[in-house]
Amino acid sequence: MKFGIIKERKNPPDRRVVFSPGELTKLKQSYHDAIVKVESSDIRIFSDDDYKNMGIAVTDDVADCDVLFGVKEVPVDNLISNKAYFFFSHTIKKQPHNRKLLQAILEKNIDLYDHETIVDSHFRRLIGFGKYAGMVGVYNGIRAFGIKFELFKLPKAETLAGKEALIMHLKRITLPPLKFVITGTGKVGSGAKEILEAIKVKEITIDNYLAKNYTQPVFVQLDVLEYNKRIDGQILDFNDFIEHPEEYVSDFEKFTKVTDIYFAGHFYASGAPMILTREMLNASTNKIKVVADISCDVNGPIACTLRSSTIAEPIYGYWPGEDKEVDVFHPGAVVVMAVDNLPCEIPKDASEGFGEQFMEYVIPAFFNGDKDGILKRAKITEKGKLTPRFAYLQDYVDGK
């Protein structure tokens, strides 16, 4: 089995990689039949020499590899026919801008595996950069608060070495007794929580968060049924919410009355209710000053996320009074941080963590006959056709 790490060619450049030099070394040690090549790159967070120094072959041509690993979409002209590819294709939700990519993958007889479709037998995602998005999202949200109220200055996350540097800079500032709320308990939420705990922000109960004042920063982390409620008042379980999202409405307004900074790290499914509405933000009781929308669903559950922002310009102002974007320093503005590629700001940590997940959950499947069905579930295309799990994409491929 020949594995190849491809150069990232999408613009803007992404410095992340699926495998760090250390993880590729573990792969070779664990699976002696594996041959590994790395395509030369001048943008990757790990240099060609970092790989060469670990005894890993670096080349300008990976066309002889069986399986090719990347992070972002591969430009159509760079796709190699009759190969297996792993990357974030951004096609499974029928994204219009990537229709041609999926069409080309089928035409070129490529077996496509999307990092998003790598799931366990309960269809829970196994691979992702979400944890690192959560980490940077918290840093950026606190940085935005400092900018808005001219209280402190933090350097941009992208200029720092990684997670430990984020924590170090956050520890250097003096935070007022702010209240933070996180929605979501998955990978994004866990990353957000990890940073808050690292800087000694205290986690408290929901009842205390809503009722008490504190002389130090505090936070709560909410699961989906703690910020949504059934319209009929019944208290059921998570499965009911997933199966009948239309039966629910947001119960988030009580948090808007006491929260300073909101970190949105939830998974948002089609049909689920709005979480933070314009009416909540426009209410005289609203206390939220910064919304760090880590999940970044534009036109989704967070009313103030009018658009995604960029690493270069990470924040903008939202004026709920007129439902429009304004300057951050507008007196009525809620500050919005909605960068949609946050893990790119700490590419070394993100790449190392991603590779660890890949080694644990995916690579064994190539050598054990895929006994747990990891590869079978993840495969979107095979021999020029959509696999049964992704047959729903046929009208998208046909341009209908």
CSV table of N, CA, C and O in Angstrom, one decimal, residues 240-291:
chain,number,residue,atom,x,y,z
A,240,ASP,N,-35.3,12.7,20.3
A,240,ASP,CA,-36.5,13.4,19.9
A,240,ASP,C,-36.2,14.7,19.2
A,240,ASP,O,-36.9,15.0,18.2
A,241,PHE,N,-35.2,15.4,19.8
A,241,PHE,CA,-34.8,16.7,19.1
A,241,PHE,C,-34.3,16.4,17.7
A,241,PHE,O,-34.7,17.2,16.8
A,242,ILE,N,-33.5,15.4,17.5
A,242,ILE,CA,-32.9,15.1,16.2
A,242,ILE,C,-34.0,14.7,15.3
A,242,ILE,O,-34.0,15.0,14.1
A,243,GLU,N,-35.0,13.9,15.8
A,243,GLU,CA,-36.1,13.4,14.9
A,243,GLU,C,-37.2,14.4,14.6
A,243,GLU,O,-37.8,14.3,13.6
A,244,HIS,N,-37.4,15.3,15.6
A,244,HIS,CA,-38.5,16.3,15.4
A,244,HIS,C,-38.0,17.7,15.8
A,244,HIS,O,-38.6,18.3,16.7
A,245,PRO,N,-37.0,18.2,15.1
A,245,PRO,CA,-36.5,19.5,15.4
A,245,PRO,C,-37.6,20.6,15.3
A,245,PRO,O,-37.5,21.7,16.0
A,246,GLU,N,-38.6,20.4,14.4
A,246,GLU,CA,-39.6,21.4,14.2
A,246,GLU,C,-40.5,21.6,15.4
A,246,GLU,O,-41.3,22.5,15.5
A,247,GLU,N,-40.4,20.6,16.3
A,247,GLU,CA,-41.3,20.7,17.5
A,247,GLU,C,-40.6,21.5,18.6
A,247,GLU,O,-41.2,21.7,19.7
A,248,TYR,N,-39.4,22.1,18.3
A,248,TYR,CA,-38.7,22.8,19.3
A,248,TYR,C,-38.5,24.3,19.0
A,248,TYR,O,-38.6,24.7,17.8
A,249,VAL,N,-38.3,25.1,20.0
A,249,VAL,CA,-38.0,26.5,19.9
A,249,VAL,C,-36.8,26.9,20.8
A,249,VAL,O,-36.5,26.1,21.7
A,250,SER,N,-36.2,28.0,20.5
A,250,SER,CA,-35.0,28.3,21.3
A,250,SER,C,-35.4,28.7,22.7
A,250,SER,O,-36.5,29.4,22.9
A,251,ASP,N,-34.6,28.3,23.7
A,251,ASP,CA,-34.8,28.7,25.1
A,251,ASP,C,-33.6,29.4,25.5
A,251,ASP,O,-33.2,29.4,26.7
A,252,PHE,N,-33.0,30.1,24.6
A,252,PHE,CA,-31.7,30.8,24.8
A,252,PHE,C,-31.8,32.2,25.4
A,252,PHE,O,-30.8,32.7,26.0
A,253,GLU,N,-33.0,32.8,25.3
A,253,GLU,CA,-33.1,34.2,25.7
A,253,GLU,C,-32.7,34.5,27.2
A,253,GLU,O,-32.1,35.5,27.5
A,254,LYS,N,-33.0,33.5,28.0
A,254,LYS,CA,-32.6,33.7,29.4
A,254,LYS,C,-31.1,33.9,29.6
A,254,LYS,O,-30.6,34.5,30.5
A,255,PHE,N,-30.3,33.3,28.7
A,255,PHE,CA,-28.8,33.4,28.8
A,255,PHE,C,-28.4,34.7,28.2
A,255,PHE,O,-27.4,35.3,28.6
A,256,THR,N,-29.1,35.3,27.2
A,256,THR,CA,-28.7,36.6,26.7
A,256,THR,C,-28.8,37.7,27.7
A,256,THR,O,-28.1,38.7,27.6
A,257,LYS,N,-29.6,37.5,28.7
A,257,LYS,CA,-29.8,38.5,29.8
A,257,LYS,C,-28.6,38.6,30.7
A,257,LYS,O,-28.5,39.6,31.5
A,258,VAL,N,-27.8,37.6,30.8
A,258,VAL,CA,-26.7,37.6,31.7
A,258,VAL,C,-25.3,37.4,31.1
A,258,VAL,O,-24.3,37.4,31.8
A,259,THR,N,-25.2,37.1,29.8
A,259,THR,CA,-24.0,36.7,29.1
A,259,THR,C,-23.3,37.9,28.5
A,259,THR,O,-23.9,38.8,27.9
A,260,ASP,N,-21.9,37.9,28.6
A,260,ASP,CA,-21.1,38.9,28.0
A,260,ASP,C,-20.6,38.4,26.6
A,260,ASP,O,-20.6,39.2,25.6
A,261,ILE,N,-20.1,37.2,26.6
A,261,ILE,CA,-19.5,36.6,25.4
A,261,ILE,C,-20.1,35.3,25.1
A,261,ILE,O,-20.1,34.4,26.0
A,262,TYR,N,-20.6,35.1,23.9
A,262,TYR,CA,-21.2,33.8,23.5
A,262,TYR,C,-20.3,33.1,22.5
A,262,TYR,O,-20.0,33.6,21.5
A,263,PHE,N,-19.9,31.8,22.9
A,263,PHE,CA,-19.2,31.0,22.0
A,263,PHE,C,-20.1,29.9,21.4
A,263,PHE,O,-20.6,29.0,22.1
A,264,ALA,N,-20.4,30.0,20.1
A,264,ALA,CA,-21.3,29.1,19.4
A,264,ALA,C,-20.5,28.0,18.8
A,264,ALA,O,-19.9,28.2,17.8
A,265,GLY,N,-20.6,26.8,19.4
A,265,GLY,CA,-19.9,25.7,19.0
A,265,GLY,C,-20.7,24.4,18.7
A,265,GLY,O,-20.3,23.3,18.8
A,266,HIS,N,-22.0,24.6,18.5
A,266,HIS,CA,-23.0,23.6,18.4
A,266,HIS,C,-23.0,23.0,16.9
A,266,HIS,O,-22.5,23.6,16.0
A,267,PHE,N,-23.6,21.8,16.8
A,267,PHE,CA,-23.9,21.3,15.5
A,267,PHE,C,-25.3,21.7,15.2
A,267,PHE,O,-26.2,21.6,16.0
A,268,TYR,N,-25.5,22.2,13.9
A,268,TYR,CA,-26.8,22.7,13.6
A,268,TYR,C,-27.4,21.9,12.4
A,268,TYR,O,-26.8,21.8,11.3
A,269,ALA,N,-28.5,21.2,12.7
A,269,ALA,CA,-29.1,20.4,11.7
A,269,ALA,C,-30.2,21.1,10.9
A,269,ALA,O,-30.8,22.0,11.5
A,270,SER,N,-30.5,20.7,9.7
A,270,SER,CA,-31.6,21.2,9.0
A,270,SER,C,-32.9,21.1,9.7
A,270,SER,O,-33.3,20.1,10.3
A,271,GLY,N,-33.7,22.2,9.8
A,271,GLY,CA,-35.0,22.2,10.5
A,271,GLY,C,-34.9,22.5,11.9
A,271,GLY,O,-36.0,22.7,12.6
A,272,ALA,N,-33.7,22.6,12.5
A,272,ALA,CA,-33.6,23.0,13.9
A,272,ALA,C,-33.9,24.5,14.1
A,272,ALA,O,-33.8,25.3,13.1
A,273,PRO,N,-34.4,24.9,15.2
A,273,PRO,CA,-34.8,26.3,15.5
A,273,PRO,C,-33.6,27.2,15.5
A,273,PRO,O,-32.5,26.8,15.8
A,274,MET,N,-33.9,28.5,15.3
A,274,MET,CA,-32.9,29.5,15.5
A,274,MET,C,-32.5,29.5,17.0
A,274,MET,O,-33.3,29.1,17.9
A,275,ILE,N,-31.3,29.8,17.3
A,275,ILE,CA,-30.8,29.8,18.7
A,275,ILE,C,-30.8,31.3,19.2
A,275,ILE,O,-31.5,31.6,20.2
A,276,LEU,N,-30.1,32.1,18.5
A,276,LEU,CA,-30.0,33.5,18.9
A,276,LEU,C,-30.7,34.4,17.8
A,276,LEU,O,-30.1,34.5,16.7
A,277,THR,N,-31.8,35.0,18.2
A,277,THR,CA,-32.6,35.7,17.2
A,277,THR,C,-32.3,37.2,17.2
A,277,THR,O,-31.7,37.7,18.2
A,278,ARG,N,-32.7,37.9,16.1
A,278,ARG,CA,-32.5,39.3,16.1
A,278,ARG,C,-33.3,40.0,17.3
A,278,ARG,O,-32.8,40.9,17.9
A,279,GLU,N,-34.4,39.4,17.5
A,279,GLU,CA,-35.3,40.0,18.6
A,279,GLU,C,-34.6,39.9,20.0
A,279,GLU,O,-34.6,40.8,20.8
A,280,MET,N,-33.9,38.8,20.2
A,280,MET,CA,-33.2,38.6,21.5
A,280,MET,C,-32.0,39.7,21.6
A,280,MET,O,-31.8,40.3,22.6
A,281,LEU,N,-31.3,39.8,20.5
A,281,LEU,CA,-30.2,40.8,20.4
A,281,LEU,C,-30.7,42.2,20.5
A,281,LEU,O,-29.9,43.1,21.1
A,282,ASN,N,-31.8,42.5,20.0
A,282,ASN,CA,-32.4,43.8,20.0
A,282,ASN,C,-33.1,44.2,21.3
A,282,ASN,O,-33.4,45.4,21.6
A,283,ALA,N,-33.3,43.2,22.2
A,283,ALA,CA,-34.1,43.4,23.4
A,283,ALA,C,-33.3,44.3,24.4
A,283,ALA,O,-32.1,44.2,24.4
A,284,SER,N,-34.0,45.1,25.1
A,284,SER,CA,-33.3,46.0,26.1
A,284,SER,C,-32.6,45.2,27.2
A,284,SER,O,-31.7,45.7,27.9
A,285,THR,N,-33.0,43.9,27.4
A,285,THR,CA,-32.4,43.1,28.4
A,285,THR,C,-31.2,42.3,27.9
A,285,THR,O,-30.5,41.7,28.7
A,286,ASN,N,-30.9,42.4,26.6
A,286,ASN,CA,-29.7,41.7,26.1
A,286,ASN,C,-28.4,42.3,26.6
A,286,ASN,O,-28.2,43.5,26.6
A,287,LYS,N,-27.5,41.4,27.1
A,287,LYS,CA,-26.2,41.8,27.6
A,287,LYS,C,-25.1,41.3,26.8
A,287,LYS,O,-23.9,41.6,27.0
A,288,ILE,N,-25.4,40.5,25.7
A,288,ILE,CA,-24.3,39.9,24.9
A,288,ILE,C,-23.6,41.0,24.1
A,288,ILE,O,-24.2,41.8,23.5
A,289,LYS,N,-22.2,41.0,24.3
A,289,LYS,CA,-21.4,42.1,23.6
A,289,LYS,C,-20.6,41.5,22.5
A,289,LYS,O,-20.2,42.2,21.5
A,290,VAL,N,-20.2,40.2,22.6
A,290,VAL,CA,-19.5,39.5,21.5
A,290,VAL,C,-20.1,38.2,21.3
A,290,VAL,O,-20.4,37.4,22.2
A,291,VAL,N,-20.2,37.9,20.0
A,291,VAL,CA,-20.7,36.5,19.6
A,291,VAL,C,-19.5,35.9,18.7
A,291,VAL,O,-19.2,36.4,17.6
